mmCIF file of C-alpha atoms and ligand atoms in Angstrom:
data_model
loop_
_atom_site.group_PDB
_atom_site.id
_atom_site.type_symbol
_atom_site.label_atom_id
_atom_site.label_comp_id
_atom_site.label_asym_id
_atom_site.label_seq_id
_atom_site.Cartn_x
_atom_site.Cartn_y
_atom_site.Cartn_z
ATOM 1 C CA MET A 1474 -3.418 13.267 15.686
ATOM 2 C CA LYS A 1475 -4.174 9.385 15.519
ATOM 3 C CA ALA A 1476 -4.726 7.151 12.592
ATOM 4 C CA LEU A 1477 -6.274 3.770 12.209
ATOM 5 C CA LEU A 1478 -4.672 1.519 9.627
ATOM 6 C CA LEU A 1479 -7.022 -1.098 8.238
ATOM 7 C CA ALA A 1480 -4.428 -3.997 7.560
ATOM 8 C CA GLY A 1481 -6.333 -7.336 8.110
ATOM 9 C CA GLY A 1482 -7.384 -8.304 4.554
ATOM 10 C CA LEU A 1483 -6.250 -11.594 3.112
ATOM 11 C CA GLY A 1484 -4.602 -10.143 0.127
ATOM 12 C CA THR A 1485 -5.913 -12.980 -1.975
ATOM 13 C CA ARG A 1486 -5.541 -11.031 -5.284
ATOM 14 C CA LEU A 1487 -1.842 -10.591 -4.494
ATOM 15 C CA ARG A 1488 -1.001 -14.186 -3.951
ATOM 16 C CA PRO A 1489 1.707 -15.758 -4.132
ATOM 17 C CA LEU A 1490 3.163 -12.402 -2.781
ATOM 18 C CA THR A 1491 1.024 -12.742 0.323
ATOM 19 C CA ASP A 1492 1.614 -16.476 0.983
ATOM 20 C CA ASP A 1493 4.036 -15.686 3.837
ATOM 21 C CA LEU A 1494 3.397 -12.140 4.700
ATOM 22 C CA PRO A 1495 0.286 -9.697 5.016
ATOM 23 C CA LYS A 1496 -0.407 -7.401 2.042
ATOM 24 C CA PRO A 1497 0.527 -4.280 3.858
ATOM 25 C CA MET A 1498 4.014 -5.740 4.585
ATOM 26 C CA VAL A 1499 4.901 -6.213 0.844
ATOM 27 C CA PRO A 1500 8.123 -3.983 0.089
ATOM 28 C CA ILE A 1501 7.834 -0.904 -1.775
ATOM 29 C CA MET A 1502 11.357 0.032 -2.903
ATOM 30 C CA GLY A 1503 12.971 -2.228 -0.296
ATOM 31 C CA ARG A 1504 10.817 -1.340 2.645
ATOM 32 C CA PRO A 1505 7.224 -2.649 3.825
ATOM 33 C CA LEU A 1506 4.318 -0.539 2.543
ATOM 34 C CA LEU A 1507 2.944 -0.070 6.066
ATOM 35 C CA GLU A 1508 6.208 1.324 7.403
ATOM 36 C CA ARG A 1509 6.325 3.778 4.431
ATOM 37 C CA ILE A 1510 2.634 4.850 5.066
ATOM 38 C CA ILE A 1511 3.561 5.517 8.767
ATOM 39 C CA LEU A 1512 6.631 7.451 7.933
ATOM 40 C CA ASN A 1513 4.626 9.612 5.520
ATOM 41 C CA LEU A 1514 1.901 10.152 8.179
ATOM 42 C CA LYS A 1515 4.374 11.176 10.673
ATOM 43 C CA ARG A 1516 5.542 13.833 8.418
ATOM 44 C CA SER A 1517 1.977 15.125 8.358
ATOM 45 C CA GLY A 1518 1.794 15.351 12.198
ATOM 46 C CA VAL A 1519 0.302 11.872 13.019
ATOM 47 C CA ASP A 1520 2.132 10.530 16.006
ATOM 48 C CA GLU A 1521 -0.038 7.575 17.007
ATOM 49 C CA VAL A 1522 -1.333 4.793 14.904
ATOM 50 C CA VAL A 1523 -3.367 1.747 15.587
ATOM 51 C CA ILE A 1524 -2.801 -1.211 13.327
ATOM 52 C CA SER A 1525 -6.028 -3.254 12.853
ATOM 53 C CA THR A 1526 -4.882 -6.734 11.862
ATOM 54 C CA TYR A 1527 -6.143 -10.285 11.204
ATOM 55 C CA TYR A 1528 -4.355 -12.159 8.456
ATOM 56 C CA LYS A 1529 -0.775 -12.746 9.644
ATOM 57 C CA SER A 1530 -1.123 -10.256 12.337
ATOM 58 C CA GLN A 1531 1.913 -11.641 14.295
ATOM 59 C CA TYR A 1532 4.208 -10.762 11.307
ATOM 60 C CA ILE A 1533 3.255 -7.099 11.566
ATOM 61 C CA GLU A 1534 3.871 -7.047 15.381
ATOM 62 C CA ASP A 1535 7.170 -8.942 15.179
ATOM 63 C CA TYR A 1536 8.295 -6.254 12.489
ATOM 64 C CA PHE A 1537 7.310 -3.049 14.222
ATOM 65 C CA LYS A 1538 7.871 -4.002 17.850
ATOM 66 C CA PRO A 1539 11.591 -3.723 17.658
ATOM 67 C CA LYS A 1540 11.470 -0.588 15.572
ATOM 68 C CA GLU A 1541 11.219 2.174 18.356
ATOM 69 C CA ASP A 1542 12.748 4.855 16.088
ATOM 70 C CA LEU A 1543 9.817 5.343 13.861
ATOM 71 C CA GLY A 1544 8.657 8.202 15.760
ATOM 72 C CA ALA A 1545 5.018 7.261 15.934
ATOM 73 C CA LYS A 1546 3.568 5.302 19.007
ATOM 74 C CA ILE A 1547 2.111 2.031 17.499
ATOM 75 C CA HIS A 1548 -0.872 0.118 18.977
ATOM 76 C CA TYR A 1549 -2.089 -3.225 17.748
ATOM 77 C CA ILE A 1550 -5.580 -4.691 17.618
ATOM 78 C CA THR A 1551 -6.238 -8.080 16.318
ATOM 79 C CA GLU A 1552 -9.377 -9.819 15.302
ATOM 80 C CA GLU A 1553 -10.172 -13.395 16.110
ATOM 81 C CA SER A 1554 -12.044 -13.775 12.742
ATOM 82 C CA PRO A 1555 -12.261 -10.892 10.135
ATOM 83 C CA LEU A 1556 -14.836 -8.163 11.367
ATOM 84 C CA GLY A 1557 -14.755 -6.463 7.857
ATOM 85 C CA THR A 1558 -13.760 -2.760 7.477
ATOM 86 C CA GLY A 1559 -16.748 -1.262 9.620
ATOM 87 C CA GLY A 1560 -16.302 -3.940 12.200
ATOM 88 C CA ALA A 1561 -12.458 -3.316 12.526
ATOM 89 C CA ILE A 1562 -13.198 0.515 12.807
ATOM 90 C CA LYS A 1563 -15.734 -0.135 15.696
ATOM 91 C CA ASN A 1564 -13.261 -2.624 17.463
ATOM 92 C CA ALA A 1565 -10.757 0.208 17.689
ATOM 93 C CA GLU A 1566 -13.165 2.599 19.197
ATOM 94 C CA LYS A 1567 -11.475 2.889 22.746
ATOM 95 C CA PHE A 1568 -8.330 4.608 20.914
ATOM 96 C CA PHE A 1569 -10.243 7.624 19.675
ATOM 97 C CA ASP A 1570 -11.833 10.486 21.382
ATOM 98 C CA ASP A 1571 -11.080 13.144 18.856
ATOM 99 C CA THR A 1572 -10.984 13.826 14.974
ATOM 100 C CA PHE A 1573 -8.870 10.850 13.421
ATOM 101 C CA LEU A 1574 -7.716 9.323 10.201
ATOM 102 C CA ILE A 1575 -8.582 5.994 8.872
ATOM 103 C CA LEU A 1576 -6.452 4.365 6.017
ATOM 104 C CA ASN A 1577 -6.709 1.283 3.919
ATOM 105 C CA SER A 1578 -3.156 -0.133 4.209
ATOM 106 C CA ASP A 1579 -2.749 -1.145 0.479
ATOM 107 C CA ILE A 1580 -2.590 2.303 -1.066
ATOM 108 C CA VAL A 1581 0.503 4.040 -2.293
ATOM 109 C CA SER A 1582 -0.520 7.830 -2.714
ATOM 110 C CA ASP A 1583 0.677 11.401 -2.496
ATOM 111 C CA ILE A 1584 -2.326 12.646 -0.478
ATOM 112 C CA ASP A 1585 -1.724 15.584 1.764
ATOM 113 C CA TYR A 1586 -3.252 14.429 4.993
ATOM 114 C CA ALA A 1587 -2.751 17.578 6.748
ATOM 115 C CA ASP A 1588 -4.707 19.455 3.959
ATOM 116 C CA LEU A 1589 -7.391 16.734 4.091
ATOM 117 C CA ILE A 1590 -7.889 17.231 7.851
ATOM 118 C CA LYS A 1591 -8.032 21.019 7.602
ATOM 119 C CA TYR A 1592 -10.714 20.514 4.777
ATOM 120 C CA HIS A 1593 -12.702 18.212 6.902
ATOM 121 C CA LYS A 1594 -12.519 20.769 9.894
ATOM 122 C CA ARG A 1595 -13.580 23.731 7.563
ATOM 123 C CA ARG A 1596 -16.526 21.869 6.178
ATOM 124 C CA ARG A 1597 -17.415 20.904 9.744
ATOM 125 C CA ALA A 1598 -18.049 17.305 8.254
ATOM 126 C CA GLN A 1599 -18.452 14.154 10.523
ATOM 127 C CA VAL A 1600 -16.897 11.969 7.856
ATOM 128 C CA THR A 1601 -14.781 13.149 4.956
ATOM 129 C CA ILE A 1602 -13.606 10.624 2.415
ATOM 130 C CA ALA A 1603 -10.658 11.272 0.008
ATOM 131 C CA SER A 1604 -11.536 10.719 -3.628
ATOM 132 C CA ILE A 1605 -9.896 10.635 -7.034
ATOM 133 C CA GLU A 1606 -11.460 10.628 -10.522
ATOM 134 C CA VAL A 1607 -10.829 7.491 -12.512
ATOM 135 C CA ARG A 1608 -12.125 6.005 -15.886
ATOM 136 C CA ASP A 1609 -13.272 2.618 -14.788
ATOM 137 C CA THR A 1610 -14.925 2.644 -11.503
ATOM 138 C CA SER A 1611 -15.864 -1.023 -11.227
ATOM 139 C CA GLN A 1612 -13.468 -2.043 -8.668
ATOM 140 C CA TYR A 1613 -13.813 0.707 -6.232
ATOM 141 C CA GLY A 1614 -16.485 2.419 -3.967
ATOM 142 C CA VAL A 1615 -18.177 5.179 -5.990
ATOM 143 C CA ILE A 1616 -19.095 8.627 -4.475
ATOM 144 C CA GLU A 1617 -22.012 10.900 -5.679
ATOM 145 C CA PHE A 1618 -22.083 14.427 -4.290
ATOM 146 C CA ASP A 1619 -23.914 17.756 -4.406
ATOM 147 C CA GLU A 1620 -22.500 21.043 -5.754
ATOM 148 C CA LYS A 1621 -21.394 21.877 -2.296
ATOM 149 C CA GLY A 1622 -19.066 18.736 -1.971
ATOM 150 C CA PHE A 1623 -21.341 16.849 0.550
ATOM 151 C CA ILE A 1624 -21.754 13.019 -0.352
ATOM 152 C CA THR A 1625 -25.297 12.228 -1.475
ATOM 153 C CA ALA A 1626 -24.520 8.498 -2.236
ATOM 154 C CA PHE A 1627 -21.951 5.847 -1.696
ATOM 155 C CA LYS A 1628 -22.061 2.641 -3.886
ATOM 156 C CA GLU A 1629 -19.405 -0.097 -3.362
ATOM 157 C CA LYS A 1630 -18.292 -1.654 -6.740
ATOM 158 C CA PRO A 1631 -21.258 -0.730 -8.504
ATOM 159 C CA LYS A 1632 -22.709 -2.663 -11.476
ATOM 160 C CA PRO A 1633 -22.407 -1.086 -14.879
ATOM 161 C CA GLY A 1634 -24.950 1.845 -15.295
ATOM 162 C CA GLU A 1635 -25.469 1.925 -11.529
ATOM 163 C CA SER A 1636 -23.811 5.284 -11.113
ATOM 164 C CA ASN A 1637 -22.563 7.949 -13.445
ATOM 165 C CA SER A 1638 -20.000 9.277 -10.960
ATOM 166 C CA LYS A 1639 -16.193 8.843 -11.729
ATOM 167 C CA TYR A 1640 -15.162 9.861 -8.281
ATOM 168 C CA ILE A 1641 -14.023 6.846 -6.198
ATOM 169 C CA ASN A 1642 -13.193 6.079 -2.762
ATOM 170 C CA ALA A 1643 -9.357 6.532 -2.189
ATOM 171 C CA GLY A 1644 -9.447 4.534 1.145
ATOM 172 C CA VAL A 1645 -8.576 7.497 3.280
ATOM 173 C CA TYR A 1646 -11.104 8.939 5.582
ATOM 174 C CA VAL A 1647 -11.428 11.475 8.371
ATOM 175 C CA PHE A 1648 -13.998 10.513 11.144
ATOM 176 C CA GLU A 1649 -15.358 12.115 14.112
ATOM 177 C CA PRO A 1650 -15.694 9.688 16.786
ATOM 178 C CA GLU A 1651 -19.391 10.376 17.360
ATOM 179 C CA VAL A 1652 -20.152 8.401 14.200
ATOM 180 C CA LEU A 1653 -18.760 5.261 15.688
ATOM 181 C CA LYS A 1654 -22.003 4.788 17.582
ATOM 182 C CA GLU A 1655 -23.851 3.809 14.313
ATOM 183 C CA ILE A 1656 -21.649 0.773 13.824
ATOM 184 C CA PRO A 1657 -22.831 -2.330 15.852
ATOM 185 C CA GLU A 1658 -20.333 -3.989 18.244
ATOM 186 C CA ASN A 1659 -18.600 -7.496 17.569
ATOM 187 C CA THR A 1660 -20.397 -7.770 14.106
ATOM 188 C CA VAL A 1661 -19.013 -8.108 10.713
ATOM 189 C CA VAL A 1662 -19.585 -4.854 9.018
ATOM 190 C CA SER A 1663 -18.390 -3.319 5.912
ATOM 191 C CA VAL A 1664 -18.023 0.379 6.267
ATOM 192 C CA GLU A 1665 -18.317 0.770 2.543
ATOM 193 C CA ARG A 1666 -21.616 -1.257 1.969
ATOM 194 C CA GLU A 1667 -23.296 -0.720 5.172
ATOM 195 C CA THR A 1668 -21.939 2.186 7.286
ATOM 196 C CA TYR A 1669 -21.767 4.786 4.691
ATOM 197 C CA PRO A 1670 -25.201 4.210 3.240
ATOM 198 C CA LYS A 1671 -26.588 4.169 6.693
ATOM 199 C CA LEU A 1672 -24.729 7.508 7.812
ATOM 200 C CA LEU A 1673 -26.199 9.077 4.696
ATOM 201 C CA GLU A 1674 -29.835 7.963 5.340
ATOM 202 C CA LYS A 1675 -29.429 9.337 8.685
ATOM 203 C CA GLY A 1676 -28.294 12.744 7.534
ATOM 204 C CA TYR A 1677 -24.706 12.714 8.817
ATOM 205 C CA ARG A 1678 -22.641 15.454 7.249
ATOM 206 C CA MET A 1679 -20.201 13.481 4.819
ATOM 207 C CA ALA A 1680 -17.823 15.522 2.672
ATOM 208 C CA ILE A 1681 -15.748 14.631 -0.362
ATOM 209 C CA TYR A 1682 -12.112 15.811 -0.637
ATOM 210 C CA LYS A 1683 -10.981 15.311 -4.173
ATOM 211 C CA PHE A 1684 -7.375 15.264 -4.925
ATOM 212 C CA ASN A 1685 -5.253 14.931 -8.433
ATOM 213 C CA GLY A 1686 -2.153 13.581 -7.063
ATOM 214 C CA TYR A 1687 -0.562 9.895 -7.521
ATOM 215 C CA TRP A 1688 -2.783 7.174 -6.144
ATOM 216 C CA ILE A 1689 -2.803 3.318 -6.762
ATOM 217 C CA ASP A 1690 -4.238 0.299 -4.794
ATOM 218 C CA ILE A 1691 -1.373 -2.194 -4.952
ATOM 219 C CA GLY A 1692 -3.743 -5.058 -4.681
ATOM 220 C CA THR A 1693 -2.794 -7.005 -7.738
ATOM 221 C CA ILE A 1694 0.585 -8.103 -8.971
ATOM 222 C CA ASP A 1695 0.584 -6.098 -12.113
ATOM 223 C CA LYS A 1696 -0.170 -2.971 -9.910
ATOM 224 C CA TYR A 1697 2.546 -3.935 -7.470
ATOM 225 C CA LYS A 1698 5.046 -4.039 -10.417
ATOM 226 C CA LYS A 1699 3.529 -0.739 -11.904
ATOM 227 C CA VAL A 1700 3.839 1.199 -8.563
ATOM 228 C CA HIS A 1701 7.607 0.626 -8.667
ATOM 229 C CA GLU A 1702 7.888 1.618 -12.291
ATOM 230 C CA ASP A 1703 5.876 4.901 -11.450
ATOM 231 C CA ILE A 1704 8.158 5.579 -8.552
ATOM 232 C CA LEU A 1705 11.332 5.194 -10.462
ATOM 233 C CA LYS A 1706 9.942 7.466 -13.211
ATOM 234 C CA GLY A 1707 9.418 10.131 -10.656
ATOM 235 C CA LYS A 1708 5.445 9.962 -10.961
ATOM 236 C CA SER A 1709 5.049 9.779 -7.143
ATOM 237 C CA ARG A 1710 6.542 11.547 -4.078
ATOM 238 C CA PHE A 1711 5.593 8.464 -1.836
ATOM 239 C CA VAL A 1712 9.226 7.311 -1.256
ATOM 240 C CA SER A 1713 11.480 10.180 -0.942
ATOM 241 C CA THR A 1714 14.909 9.549 -2.416
ATOM 242 C CA THR A 1715 17.903 11.153 -3.838
ATOM 243 C CA SER A 1716 19.272 9.532 -7.009
ATOM 244 C CA SER A 1717 22.041 10.362 -9.289
ATOM 245 C CA ARG A 1718 21.108 9.670 -13.190
ATOM 246 C CA GLY A 1719 18.196 7.788 -12.129
ATOM 247 C CA ILE A 1720 20.136 5.297 -9.717
ATOM 248 C CA ILE A 1721 19.077 5.281 -6.197
ATOM 249 C CA LEU A 1722 21.661 3.232 -4.014
ATOM 250 C CA GLY A 1723 21.289 2.073 -0.382
ATOM 251 C CA ASP A 1724 24.267 1.913 2.118
ATOM 252 C CA ASN A 1725 27.326 -0.274 1.470
ATOM 253 C CA VAL A 1726 26.236 -1.311 -2.037
ATOM 254 C CA LYS A 1727 29.039 -3.039 -3.892
ATOM 255 C CA ILE A 1728 29.077 -2.625 -7.738
ATOM 256 C CA HIS A 1729 31.911 -4.300 -9.614
ATOM 257 C CA PRO A 1730 33.640 -1.885 -11.965
ATOM 258 C CA THR A 1731 32.610 -4.160 -15.024
ATOM 259 C CA ALA A 1732 28.999 -4.499 -14.068
ATOM 260 C CA LYS A 1733 26.612 -2.186 -15.642
ATOM 261 C CA VAL A 1734 23.594 -0.410 -13.877
ATOM 262 C CA ILE A 1735 21.033 1.121 -16.119
ATOM 263 C CA GLY A 1736 18.671 3.674 -14.536
ATOM 264 C CA PRO A 1737 16.045 4.005 -13.388
ATOM 265 C CA ALA A 1738 16.932 1.572 -10.736
ATOM 266 C CA TYR A 1739 17.024 1.131 -6.985
ATOM 267 C CA ILE A 1740 19.465 -1.052 -5.228
ATOM 268 C CA GLY A 1741 19.117 -1.822 -1.525
ATOM 269 C CA ASN A 1742 21.573 -1.951 1.405
ATOM 270 C CA ASN A 1743 24.572 -4.181 1.308
ATOM 271 C CA THR A 1744 23.649 -5.729 -2.096
ATOM 272 C CA GLU A 1745 26.430 -6.736 -4.223
ATOM 273 C CA ILE A 1746 26.516 -6.830 -8.149
ATOM 274 C CA ASP A 1747 29.320 -9.008 -9.641
ATOM 275 C CA ALA A 1748 31.513 -8.700 -12.675
ATOM 276 C CA TYR A 1749 29.909 -8.155 -16.095
ATOM 277 C CA ALA A 1750 26.337 -8.293 -14.560
ATOM 278 C CA THR A 1751 23.776 -5.818 -15.914
ATOM 279 C CA VAL A 1752 21.019 -4.420 -13.835
ATOM 280 C CA GLY A 1753 18.123 -2.201 -14.929
ATOM 281 C CA PRO A 1754 16.430 -0.332 -16.271
ATOM 282 C CA TYR A 1755 13.142 -0.139 -14.087
ATOM 283 C CA THR A 1756 14.604 -2.703 -11.556
ATOM 284 C CA VAL A 1757 14.329 -2.529 -7.625
ATOM 285 C CA ILE A 1758 16.714 -5.006 -5.818
ATOM 286 C CA GLY A 1759 16.038 -5.169 -2.078
ATOM 287 C CA ASN A 1760 18.566 -5.562 0.812
ATOM 288 C CA ASN A 1761 21.461 -8.136 1.101
ATOM 289 C CA CYS A 1762 21.027 -9.482 -2.546
ATOM 290 C CA ARG A 1763 23.645 -10.895 -4.607
ATOM 291 C CA ILE A 1764 23.507 -10.447 -8.363
ATOM 292 C CA GLY A 1765 26.075 -13.064 -9.869
ATOM 293 C CA GLN A 1766 28.616 -12.784 -12.596
ATOM 294 C CA GLU A 1767 27.290 -11.955 -16.227
ATOM 295 C CA SER A 1768 23.719 -12.253 -14.941
ATOM 296 C CA LYS A 1769 21.011 -9.951 -16.327
ATOM 297 C CA VAL A 1770 18.126 -8.268 -14.431
ATOM 298 C CA SER A 1771 15.683 -5.863 -16.044
ATOM 299 C CA GLN A 1772 12.211 -4.658 -15.292
ATOM 300 C CA SER A 1773 12.132 -6.541 -12.188
ATOM 301 C CA VAL A 1774 11.494 -6.253 -8.509
ATOM 302 C CA LEU A 1775 13.684 -8.339 -6.227
ATOM 303 C CA TRP A 1776 12.993 -8.573 -2.389
ATOM 304 C CA ASP A 1777 15.579 -9.101 0.228
ATOM 305 C CA ASN A 1778 18.281 -11.928 0.415
ATOM 306 C CA VAL A 1779 17.953 -12.966 -3.202
ATOM 307 C CA LYS A 1780 20.705 -14.642 -4.930
ATOM 308 C CA VAL A 1781 20.945 -14.471 -8.648
ATOM 309 C CA ARG A 1782 23.508 -17.017 -9.668
ATOM 310 C CA ARG A 1783 25.787 -16.491 -12.675
ATOM 311 C CA PHE A 1784 24.226 -16.222 -16.300
ATOM 312 C CA ALA A 1785 20.861 -16.138 -14.988
ATOM 313 C CA ARG A 1786 18.370 -13.817 -16.872
ATOM 314 C CA LEU A 1787 15.429 -11.993 -15.075
ATOM 315 C CA GLU A 1788 13.116 -9.864 -17.063
ATOM 316 C CA ASN A 1789 9.665 -8.461 -15.926
ATOM 317 C CA ALA A 1790 9.590 -10.726 -12.713
ATOM 318 C CA VAL A 1791 8.941 -10.322 -9.023
ATOM 319 C CA VAL A 1792 11.215 -12.338 -6.895
ATOM 320 C CA THR A 1793 10.372 -12.854 -3.104
ATOM 321 C CA SER A 1794 12.864 -12.861 -0.159
ATOM 322 C CA GLU A 1795 15.433 -15.724 0.179
ATOM 323 C CA CYS A 1796 15.064 -16.951 -3.175
ATOM 324 C CA ILE A 1797 17.913 -18.364 -5.314
ATOM 325 C CA VAL A 1798 17.675 -18.004 -9.039
ATOM 326 C CA GLU A 1799 20.126 -20.923 -10.145
ATOM 327 C CA VAL A 1800 22.968 -20.701 -12.711
ATOM 328 C CA ASN A 1801 21.523 -20.097 -16.311
ATOM 329 C CA MET A 1802 17.982 -19.972 -15.285
ATOM 330 C CA GLU A 1803 15.585 -17.762 -17.157
ATOM 331 C CA VAL A 1804 12.771 -16.025 -15.088
ATOM 332 C CA LYS A 1805 10.573 -13.930 -17.421
ATOM 333 C CA ASN A 1806 7.061 -12.309 -16.976
ATOM 334 C CA THR A 1807 6.430 -14.073 -13.741
ATOM 335 C CA VAL A 1808 6.509 -14.106 -10.015
ATOM 336 C CA PHE A 1809 9.385 -16.476 -8.583
ATOM 337 C CA THR A 1810 8.981 -17.580 -4.983
ATOM 338 C CA ALA A 1811 10.764 -19.905 -2.793
ATOM 339 C CA ASN A 1812 12.560 -21.631 -5.566
ATOM 340 C CA ARG A 1813 9.492 -22.240 -7.755
ATOM 341 C CA LEU A 1814 7.829 -20.567 -10.701
ATOM 342 C CA ALA A 1815 4.306 -19.386 -9.705
ATOM 343 C CA SER A 1816 1.527 -19.900 -12.248
ATOM 344 C CA THR A 1817 0.864 -16.089 -12.318
ATOM 345 C CA THR A 1818 1.723 -14.410 -15.711
ATOM 346 C CA LEU A 1819 2.614 -10.834 -15.655
ATOM 347 C CA THR A 1820 1.406 -8.543 -18.390
ATOM 348 C CA THR A 1821 4.129 -7.101 -20.433
HETATM 349 N N1 LIG B 2297 -8.958 -5.249 10.104
HETATM 350 C C1 LIG B 2297 -9.473 -5.702 9.201
HETATM 351 N N2 LIG B 2297 -10.459 -6.642 9.112
HETATM 352 N N3 LIG B 2297 -9.115 -5.107 8.001
HETATM 353 C C2 LIG B 2297 -9.628 -5.467 6.944
HETATM 354 C C3 LIG B 2297 -10.616 -6.454 6.700
HETATM 355 C C4 LIG B 2297 -11.024 -7.087 8.157
HETATM 356 O O1 LIG B 2297 -12.006 -7.958 8.163
HETATM 357 N N4 LIG B 2297 -11.085 -6.574 5.559
HETATM 358 C C5 LIG B 2297 -10.384 -5.693 4.856
HETATM 359 N N5 LIG B 2297 -9.420 -5.028 5.598
HETATM 360 C C6 LIG B 2297 -8.457 -3.903 5.071
HETATM 361 C C7 LIG B 2297 -7.510 -4.529 4.009
HETATM 362 O O2 LIG B 2297 -6.410 -4.935 4.514
HETATM 363 C C8 LIG B 2297 -7.235 -3.273 3.369
HETATM 364 O O3 LIG B 2297 -6.138 -2.525 3.734
HETATM 365 C C9 LIG B 2297 -8.424 -2.485 3.579
HETATM 366 O O4 LIG B 2297 -9.226 -3.023 4.432
HETATM 367 C C10 LIG B 2297 -9.367 -2.495 2.182
HETATM 368 O O5 LIG B 2297 -9.654 -3.860 1.761
HETATM 369 P P1 LIG B 2297 -9.527 -4.240 0.337
HETATM 370 O O6 LIG B 2297 -9.810 -5.745 0.337
HETATM 371 O O7 LIG B 2297 -8.134 -3.843 -0.187
HETATM 372 O O8 LIG B 2297 -10.585 -3.503 -0.406
HETATM 373 P P2 LIG B 2297 -10.862 -3.234 -1.816
HETATM 374 O O9 LIG B 2297 -9.425 -2.696 -2.446
HETATM 375 O O10 LIG B 2297 -11.483 -4.245 -2.724
HETATM 376 O O11 LIG B 2297 -11.718 -1.894 -1.742
HETATM 377 C C11 LIG B 2297 -11.521 -0.879 -0.934
HETATM 378 O O12 LIG B 2297 -10.577 0.020 -1.265
HETATM 379 C C12 LIG B 2297 -10.800 0.757 -2.644
HETATM 380 C C13 LIG B 2297 -9.646 1.695 -2.771
HETATM 381 O O13 LIG B 2297 -8.561 0.903 -3.067
HETATM 382 C C14 LIG B 2297 -12.924 -0.003 -0.801
HETATM 383 O O14 LIG B 2297 -12.553 0.771 0.427
HETATM 384 C C15 LIG B 2297 -13.168 0.744 -1.921
HETATM 385 O O15 LIG B 2297 -14.414 1.405 -1.624
HETATM 386 C C16 LIG B 2297 -12.142 1.524 -2.367
HETATM 387 O O16 LIG B 2297 -12.474 2.220 -3.599
HETATM 388 MG MG1 LIG B 2298 -7.723 -2.780 -1.860
#
């Protein structure tokens, strides 16, 4: 089975985390989201993926090219200017001659892809859209459907009162390749705003696949923080880990005997925690970090190669790769990137 990963968006709402890397490459528990998505797809029998890129496309290729051990064959297709979600799907047409999956690459979910594909085939649908029920639908595509589970309307980010349905597009689709003929070539097209309404108008069989498991679009900083908390709380199976008393340790972690780690927490490979430092709870520390003597890090997400110097305090913060948090410095309710405090304020 093949999957197309839509990974070309600008990630504007996730700035400054996306200043240097594309949104699908932000780390989730110390590993890029896109890599975790591919690993999960692999477990469901997907052995070939096409990554559709635009913004910072080279970053994605540079990361995955040396990683031949992922077990899935990876193809790349890059746009010179953004084609939109529908245009990106059409652009990748040559890779697909059988039923295939399409995924937004900013979703952390426990969806069972194998079950979704089985459902799609059973319904003899030409498109199946995975869906979850939410209270506030305004940021999503909203799906209306009949009692047999076939979609009757698709409304992208509807205005209040425009739809009564609470079922949203979860950003995971199964397509039969024949529907691609309905998308014009080399044109900016939104699959949500243009293609889905057109397919419905033309009478294509579009099914809704409802699921109740964990699902979140990590597209804002608050949600990026929340997803880590949720995973540490065990609300999602997206990251498979084994923990002892809620503390997940990577390889070669060095914790000084006087340091304190309070779970739930995740500490990445080769990270060192110095004397009398306190880490946790609800804290994720990436690979190759150094948490200095008597410093304190709680409710925070640190990326790779971060240095927290002596007596520094971090609380409800996100710190991007290579940053140095200086001696005595306090970083609270914010994003810290490349030695400066961003204007972003995190909700507490
Ligand atoms: N290649 C390519 N080219 N990819 C793109 C482009 C493009 O021009 N534009 C967006 N993408 C990718 C993004 O990288 C992301 O993975 C995915 O398409 C969806 O784009 P977002 O910008 O994250 O859209 P959204 O979150 O506002 O809405 C979408 O996701 C919701 C679920 O989270 C829609 O699909 C909604 O209908 C859906 O409910
Ligand atoms: Mg999104």
